[in-house]
Amino acid sequence: MLQTKKNIHIMSVFHNSTSTFLLTGIPGLEWAHAWISIPFCCLYLTALSGNTLILFVVFTEPSLHEPMYYFLSMLSTTDIGLCVSTLVTVLGIFWLNVREISFNACLSQMFFIHLFTFMESSVLLAMAFDRFVAISNPLRYATILTHARIAQIGLAVATRGTVILTPLVLLLKRLSFCHNHVLHHSYCFHPDVMKLSCSDTKINSAFGLTVIISTAGVDSFFILLSYVLIIRSVLRIASPVERKKAFSTCISHLCAVAIFYIPLISLSFVHRFGKHAPPFVPTLIANVYLLIPPVMNPIIYSVKTKQIQKAVLKLVCSKGTHI
């Protein structure tokens, strides 16, 4: 009897390591996947080219070698990582109907999607801190946010995400997937994968919720706190013109925070509480959640930040002169 149980356990582990999942495109619109791929391709191209341009401009333009723009380059890096993590499977489904993904490949994709998501949340928090220091203590801004400290913040952002996510992946590897292997998205998402298991997932669910609260939850709280302190500092400025100028430097960041957190919170709620929602709702929110921030962030910062505008125009004019 003991030997039989041992054999069953070995078969379960073997089954997990060799099993495959089936990804899903847009439910009910499979016939239109080729057409749907066109706007998706445009969004991916816009996101990748826009964020690459931001990175290139920040690192080649000496006037942008300031903490605010270094944090912006971190944001662009996470956005590029987020796009690359999903591009292959999303376009593979729409173009070639390639739906199969191995268990280990699925875990790897899930790890990087969540890693870049949590890193983006952390970078947005760092950017809120940057704005707080710049407005409330401008004379000490350069001494507080030195190049070394910015590098330490970047390293802490990557380390934090990796340390938190590693147990999440290891907990999934212990599960058995015996029946339905069809995922509800065109990429691997932790709650989606967890729901397919025929094992007890209470620990996974509790840890997943803890991860969300300890990352996006904590970050959003401190971002809100930063803006309470920023508003208090702005209201102490005597000149209305200076108050407007100080707060205008935060508009781009506030937009970036909104387009990141609103879809993220919506998707988490749909997965946990939207059991009776139509099948296309989680898919639609999931695509918005992953694509809109990388597409919109470069546009927002290019439109709202004059220094970025000038650097981009300078780059375009110099290229035009060479041609």
GROMACS .gro file of C-alpha atoms in nm:
model
  323
    1MET     CA    1   0.000   0.000   0.000
    2LEU     CA    2   0.284   0.238   0.092
    3GLN     CA    3   0.463   0.151  -0.233
    4THR     CA    4   0.145   0.222  -0.433
    5LYS     CA    5   0.107   0.567  -0.274
    6LYS     CA    6   0.473   0.640  -0.346
    7ASN     CA    7   0.425   0.541  -0.713
    8ILE     CA    8   0.115   0.765  -0.739
    9HIS     CA    9   0.312   1.060  -0.595
   10ILE     CA   10   0.600   1.002  -0.842
   11MET     CA   11   0.352   0.982  -1.132
   12SER     CA   12   0.191   1.309  -1.014
   13VAL     CA   13   0.524   1.493  -1.011
   14PHE     CA   14   0.619   1.343  -1.347
   15HIS     CA   15   0.280   1.440  -1.488
   16ASN     CA   16   0.326   1.806  -1.383
   17SER     CA   17   0.672   1.839  -1.533
   18THR     CA   18   0.565   1.701  -1.872
   19SER     CA   19   0.204   1.826  -1.899
   20THR     CA   20   0.095   2.106  -2.129
   21PHE     CA   21  -0.161   2.383  -2.102
   22LEU     CA   22  -0.381   2.529  -2.375
   23LEU     CA   23  -0.385   2.907  -2.399
   24THR     CA   24  -0.695   3.097  -2.511
   25GLY     CA   25  -0.735   3.392  -2.747
   26ILE     CA   26  -1.058   3.594  -2.745
   27PRO     CA   27  -1.345   3.356  -2.651
   28GLY     CA   28  -1.615   3.349  -2.917
   29LEU     CA   29  -1.407   3.542  -3.168
   30GLU     CA   30  -1.166   3.270  -3.277
   31TRP     CA   31  -1.270   3.321  -3.641
   32ALA     CA   32  -1.148   3.684  -3.625
   33HIS     CA   33  -0.809   3.622  -3.463
   34ALA     CA   34  -0.618   3.721  -3.778
   35TRP     CA   35  -0.797   4.057  -3.784
   36ILE     CA   36  -0.766   4.104  -3.407
   37SER     CA   37  -0.391   4.052  -3.438
   38ILE     CA   38  -0.359   4.379  -3.636
   39PRO     CA   39  -0.441   4.617  -3.346
   40PHE     CA   40  -0.241   4.393  -3.111
   41CYS     CA   41   0.064   4.419  -3.340
   42CYS     CA   42   0.022   4.796  -3.351
   43LEU     CA   43   0.004   4.811  -2.971
   44TYR     CA   44   0.314   4.594  -2.928
   45LEU     CA   45   0.509   4.798  -3.186
   46THR     CA   46   0.401   5.124  -3.021
   47ALA     CA   47   0.496   4.999  -2.674
   48LEU     CA   48   0.835   4.856  -2.775
   49SER     CA   49   0.938   5.147  -2.998
   50GLY     CA   50   0.809   5.414  -2.755
   51ASN     CA   51   0.985   5.269  -2.450
   52THR     CA   52   1.304   5.201  -2.644
   53LEU     CA   53   1.302   5.563  -2.760
   54ILE     CA   54   1.260   5.684  -2.400
   55LEU     CA   55   1.556   5.469  -2.289
   56PHE     CA   56   1.774   5.589  -2.578
   57VAL     CA   57   1.690   5.956  -2.519
   58VAL     CA   58   1.749   5.939  -2.142
   59PHE     CA   59   2.088   5.771  -2.175
   60THR     CA   60   2.218   5.981  -2.466
   61GLU     CA   61   2.094   6.326  -2.361
   62PRO     CA   62   2.312   6.470  -2.077
   63SER     CA   63   2.037   6.713  -1.967
   64LEU     CA   64   1.820   6.412  -1.874
   65HIS     CA   65   2.077   6.255  -1.643
   66GLU     CA   66   1.866   6.333  -1.337
   67PRO     CA   67   1.687   6.106  -1.085
   68MET     CA   68   1.340   6.165  -1.234
   69TYR     CA   69   1.450   6.046  -1.578
   70TYR     CA   70   1.652   5.753  -1.443
   71PHE     CA   71   1.333   5.631  -1.274
   72LEU     CA   72   1.147   5.688  -1.601
   73SER     CA   73   1.404   5.468  -1.778
   74MET     CA   74   1.340   5.197  -1.515
   75LEU     CA   75   0.968   5.225  -1.590
   76SER     CA   76   1.038   5.186  -1.963
   77THR     CA   77   1.258   4.882  -1.895
   78THR     CA   78   0.982   4.706  -1.700
   79ASP     CA   79   0.731   4.794  -1.974
   80ILE     CA   80   0.957   4.640  -2.240
   81GLY     CA   81   1.000   4.329  -2.023
   82LEU     CA   82   0.623   4.302  -1.980
   83CYS     CA   83   0.566   4.323  -2.357
   84VAL     CA   84   0.836   4.069  -2.443
   85SER     CA   85   0.702   3.826  -2.179
   86THR     CA   86   0.366   3.795  -2.356
   87LEU     CA   87   0.438   3.882  -2.720
   88VAL     CA   88   0.529   3.531  -2.840
   89THR     CA   89   0.226   3.349  -2.699
   90VAL     CA   90  -0.027   3.624  -2.782
   91LEU     CA   91   0.076   3.663  -3.145
   92GLY     CA   92   0.135   3.286  -3.173
   93ILE     CA   93  -0.234   3.229  -3.096
   94PHE     CA   94  -0.363   3.504  -3.326
   95TRP     CA   95  -0.137   3.422  -3.623
   96LEU     CA   96  -0.072   3.048  -3.606
   97ASN     CA   97  -0.326   2.919  -3.351
   98VAL     CA   98  -0.036   2.781  -3.144
   99ARG     CA   99  -0.209   2.726  -2.812
  100GLU     CA  100   0.007   2.463  -2.640
  101ILE     CA  101   0.259   2.565  -2.376
  102SER     CA  102   0.454   2.326  -2.153
  103PHE     CA  103   0.420   2.335  -1.775
  104ASN     CA  104   0.774   2.467  -1.718
  105ALA     CA  105   0.747   2.724  -1.998
  106CYS     CA  106   0.417   2.838  -1.849
  107LEU     CA  107   0.573   2.880  -1.504
  108SER     CA  108   0.864   3.075  -1.657
  109GLN     CA  109   0.631   3.308  -1.845
  110MET     CA  110   0.414   3.353  -1.537
  111PHE     CA  111   0.722   3.436  -1.327
  112PHE     CA  112   0.844   3.709  -1.564
  113ILE     CA  113   0.497   3.860  -1.618
  114HIS     CA  114   0.442   3.894  -1.244
  115LEU     CA  115   0.805   4.000  -1.185
  116PHE     CA  116   0.783   4.293  -1.428
  117THR     CA  117   0.438   4.381  -1.293
  118PHE     CA  118   0.563   4.401  -0.934
  119MET     CA  119   0.878   4.583  -1.049
  120GLU     CA  120   0.660   4.843  -1.224
  121SER     CA  121   0.461   4.890  -0.905
  122SER     CA  122   0.785   4.942  -0.711
  123VAL     CA  123   0.922   5.186  -0.971
  124LEU     CA  124   0.600   5.391  -0.952
  125LEU     CA  125   0.651   5.409  -0.575
  126ALA     CA  126   1.012   5.521  -0.626
  127MET     CA  127   0.890   5.788  -0.870
  128ALA     CA  128   0.636   5.911  -0.611
  129PHE     CA  129   0.918   5.940  -0.357
  130ASP     CA  130   1.124   6.129  -0.617
  131ARG     CA  131   0.843   6.382  -0.669
  132PHE     CA  132   0.796   6.417  -0.291
  133VAL     CA  133   1.164   6.497  -0.233
  134ALA     CA  134   1.179   6.734  -0.534
  135ILE     CA  135   0.879   6.936  -0.413
  136SER     CA  136   0.915   6.924  -0.033
  137ASN     CA  137   1.295   6.946  -0.008
  138PRO     CA  138   1.433   7.078  -0.340
  139LEU     CA  139   1.763   7.204  -0.192
  140ARG     CA  140   1.859   6.854  -0.076
  141TYR     CA  141   1.716   6.673  -0.381
  142ALA     CA  142   2.053   6.605  -0.546
  143THR     CA  143   2.216   6.491  -0.221
  144ILE     CA  144   1.929   6.256  -0.125
  145LEU     CA  145   1.884   6.092  -0.467
  146THR     CA  146   2.245   6.035  -0.572
  147HIS     CA  147   2.341   5.804  -0.860
  148ALA     CA  148   2.452   5.538  -0.610
  149ARG     CA  149   2.121   5.555  -0.422
  150ILE     CA  150   1.921   5.532  -0.746
  151ALA     CA  151   2.121   5.221  -0.843
  152GLN     CA  152   2.048   5.072  -0.499
  153ILE     CA  153   1.676   5.142  -0.544
  154GLY     CA  154   1.684   4.971  -0.886
  155LEU     CA  155   1.858   4.666  -0.740
  156ALA     CA  156   1.612   4.654  -0.449
  157VAL     CA  157   1.318   4.667  -0.692
  158ALA     CA  158   1.447   4.364  -0.888
  159THR     CA  159   1.549   4.170  -0.574
  160ARG     CA  160   1.217   4.229  -0.400
  161GLY     CA  161   1.017   4.094  -0.695
  162THR     CA  162   1.241   3.788  -0.736
  163VAL     CA  163   1.238   3.696  -0.365
  164ILE     CA  164   0.859   3.729  -0.338
  165LEU     CA  165   0.779   3.540  -0.658
  166THR     CA  166   1.013   3.241  -0.619
  167PRO     CA  167   0.799   3.071  -0.346
  168LEU     CA  168   0.487   3.141  -0.556
  169VAL     CA  169   0.632   2.939  -0.846
  170LEU     CA  170   0.761   2.660  -0.620
  171LEU     CA  171   0.417   2.624  -0.460
  172LEU     CA  172   0.263   2.575  -0.805
  173LYS     CA  173   0.513   2.300  -0.891
  174ARG     CA  174   0.380   2.082  -0.609
  175LEU     CA  175   0.026   2.083  -0.752
  176SER     CA  176  -0.130   1.816  -0.974
  177PHE     CA  177  -0.320   1.904  -1.292
  178CYS     CA  178  -0.536   1.606  -1.376
  179HIS     CA  179  -0.832   1.724  -1.583
  180ASN     CA  180  -0.894   2.054  -1.764
  181HIS     CA  181  -0.577   2.216  -1.901
  182VAL     CA  182  -0.739   2.512  -2.081
  183LEU     CA  183  -0.628   2.853  -1.952
  184HIS     CA  184  -0.849   3.160  -1.991
  185HIS     CA  185  -0.580   3.395  -2.124
  186SER     CA  186  -0.326   3.407  -2.404
  187TYR     CA  187  -0.049   3.393  -2.144
  188CYS     CA  188   0.007   3.221  -1.808
  189PHE     CA  189  -0.138   3.409  -1.511
  190HIS     CA  190  -0.105   3.276  -1.155
  191PRO     CA  191  -0.476   3.263  -1.051
  192ASP     CA  192  -0.564   3.113  -1.390
  193VAL     CA  193  -0.307   2.831  -1.361
  194MET     CA  194  -0.393   2.765  -0.997
  195LYS     CA  195  -0.764   2.716  -1.076
  196LEU     CA  196  -0.684   2.420  -1.306
  197SER     CA  197  -0.527   2.215  -1.028
  198CYS     CA  198  -0.706   1.918  -0.877
  199SER     CA  199  -0.498   1.953  -0.559
  200ASP     CA  200  -0.578   2.163  -0.255
  201THR     CA  201  -0.486   2.524  -0.349
  202LYS     CA  202  -0.572   2.702  -0.024
  203ILE     CA  203  -0.204   2.768   0.054
  204ASN     CA  204  -0.141   2.892  -0.302
  205SER     CA  205  -0.445   3.119  -0.294
  206ALA     CA  206  -0.357   3.263   0.047
  207PHE     CA  207   0.007   3.319  -0.049
  208GLY     CA  208  -0.096   3.475  -0.382
  209LEU     CA  209  -0.325   3.720  -0.203
  210THR     CA  210  -0.045   3.795   0.045
  211VAL     CA  211   0.192   3.868  -0.242
  212ILE     CA  212  -0.056   4.110  -0.404
  213ILE     CA  213  -0.116   4.292  -0.073
  214SER     CA  214   0.255   4.308   0.016
  215THR     CA  215   0.354   4.445  -0.325
  216ALA     CA  216   0.087   4.638  -0.515
  217GLY     CA  217  -0.116   4.693  -0.197
  218VAL     CA  218   0.172   4.833   0.008
  219ASP     CA  219   0.309   5.031  -0.288
  220SER     CA  220  -0.029   5.193  -0.363
  221PHE     CA  221  -0.066   5.290   0.004
  222PHE     CA  222   0.273   5.462   0.013
  223ILE     CA  223   0.210   5.628  -0.326
  224LEU     CA  224  -0.114   5.770  -0.181
  225LEU     CA  225   0.073   5.880   0.132
  226SER     CA  226   0.340   6.047  -0.084
  227TYR     CA  227   0.076   6.250  -0.264
  228VAL     CA  228  -0.092   6.353   0.061
  229LEU     CA  229   0.248   6.490   0.171
  230ILE     CA  230   0.308   6.643  -0.174
  231ILE     CA  231  -0.029   6.824  -0.165
  232ARG     CA  232   0.049   6.950   0.183
  233SER     CA  233   0.387   7.082   0.062
  234VAL     CA  234   0.233   7.242  -0.248
  235LEU     CA  235  -0.034   7.422  -0.044
  236ARG     CA  236   0.242   7.581   0.167
  237ILE     CA  237   0.386   7.753  -0.142
  238ALA     CA  238   0.277   8.118  -0.137
  239SER     CA  239   0.271   8.186  -0.513
  240PRO     CA  240  -0.026   8.033  -0.707
  241VAL     CA  241   0.195   8.013  -1.017
  242GLU     CA  242   0.463   7.819  -0.830
  243ARG     CA  243   0.198   7.590  -0.679
  244LYS     CA  244   0.064   7.510  -1.025
  245LYS     CA  245   0.417   7.456  -1.159
  246ALA     CA  246   0.507   7.222  -0.869
  247PHE     CA  247   0.197   7.009  -0.905
  248SER     CA  248   0.222   6.996  -1.287
  249THR     CA  249   0.542   6.791  -1.249
  250CYS     CA  250   0.329   6.515  -1.091
  251ILE     CA  251   0.059   6.490  -1.361
  252SER     CA  252   0.249   6.237  -1.577
  253HIS     CA  253   0.320   6.015  -1.277
  254LEU     CA  254  -0.042   6.027  -1.158
  255CYS     CA  255  -0.158   5.918  -1.505
  256ALA     CA  256   0.096   5.632  -1.504
  257VAL     CA  257  -0.025   5.521  -1.159
  258ALA     CA  258  -0.389   5.525  -1.271
  259ILE     CA  259  -0.338   5.324  -1.591
  260PHE     CA  260  -0.134   5.066  -1.399
  261TYR     CA  261  -0.338   5.011  -1.083
  262ILE     CA  262  -0.695   5.033  -1.214
  263PRO     CA  263  -0.664   4.736  -1.461
  264LEU     CA  264  -0.451   4.539  -1.211
  265ILE     CA  265  -0.709   4.570  -0.932
  266SER     CA  266  -0.995   4.500  -1.176
  267LEU     CA  267  -0.828   4.180  -1.303
  268SER     CA  268  -0.757   4.054  -0.950
  269PHE     CA  269  -1.120   4.109  -0.847
  270VAL     CA  270  -1.256   3.942  -1.162
  271HIS     CA  271  -1.042   3.632  -1.099
  272ARG     CA  272  -1.139   3.602  -0.735
  273PHE     CA  273  -1.501   3.718  -0.735
  274GLY     CA  274  -1.623   3.727  -1.097
  275LYS     CA  275  -1.718   3.362  -1.138
  276HIS     CA  276  -2.039   3.452  -1.323
  277ALA     CA  277  -1.884   3.716  -1.550
  278PRO     CA  278  -1.892   3.651  -1.930
  279PRO     CA  279  -1.578   3.469  -2.061
  280PHE     CA  280  -1.455   3.769  -2.262
  281VAL     CA  281  -1.448   4.001  -1.956
  282PRO     CA  282  -1.135   3.856  -1.786
  283THR     CA  283  -0.962   3.828  -2.126
  284LEU     CA  284  -1.039   4.189  -2.215
  285ILE     CA  285  -0.925   4.324  -1.877
  286ALA     CA  286  -0.613   4.105  -1.890
  287ASN     CA  287  -0.510   4.245  -2.229
  288VAL     CA  288  -0.575   4.602  -2.111
  289TYR     CA  289  -0.379   4.531  -1.792
  290LEU     CA  290  -0.069   4.414  -1.982
  291LEU     CA  291  -0.070   4.634  -2.291
  292ILE     CA  292  -0.216   4.974  -2.203
  293PRO     CA  293   0.052   5.083  -1.948
  294PRO     CA  294   0.348   5.002  -2.179
  295VAL     CA  295   0.171   5.177  -2.469
  296MET     CA  296   0.054   5.483  -2.276
  297ASN     CA  297   0.353   5.557  -2.048
  298PRO     CA  298   0.588   5.678  -2.327
  299ILE     CA  299   0.305   5.882  -2.481
  300ILE     CA  300   0.210   6.043  -2.147
  301TYR     CA  301   0.569   6.134  -2.058
  302SER     CA  302   0.644   6.259  -2.411
  303VAL     CA  303   0.335   6.482  -2.416
  304LYS     CA  304   0.349   6.606  -2.055
  305THR     CA  305   0.726   6.642  -2.004
  306LYS     CA  306   0.888   6.927  -2.198
  307GLN     CA  307   1.241   6.799  -2.141
  308ILE     CA  308   1.153   6.465  -2.305
  309GLN     CA  309   0.984   6.651  -2.593
  310LYS     CA  310   1.292   6.865  -2.652
  311ALA     CA  311   1.526   6.563  -2.638
  312VAL     CA  312   1.312   6.366  -2.886
  313LEU     CA  313   1.290   6.664  -3.125
  314LYS     CA  314   1.666   6.714  -3.096
  315LEU     CA  315   1.721   6.347  -3.181
  316VAL     CA  316   1.483   6.362  -3.480
  317CYS     CA  317   1.638   6.685  -3.610
  318SER     CA  318   1.993   6.548  -3.578
  319LYS     CA  319   1.892   6.233  -3.769
  320GLY     CA  320   1.724   6.449  -4.034
  321THR     CA  321   2.039   6.659  -4.073
  322HIS     CA  322   2.253   6.347  -4.125
  323ILE     CA  323   2.011   6.219  -4.390
   0.00000   0.00000   0.00000
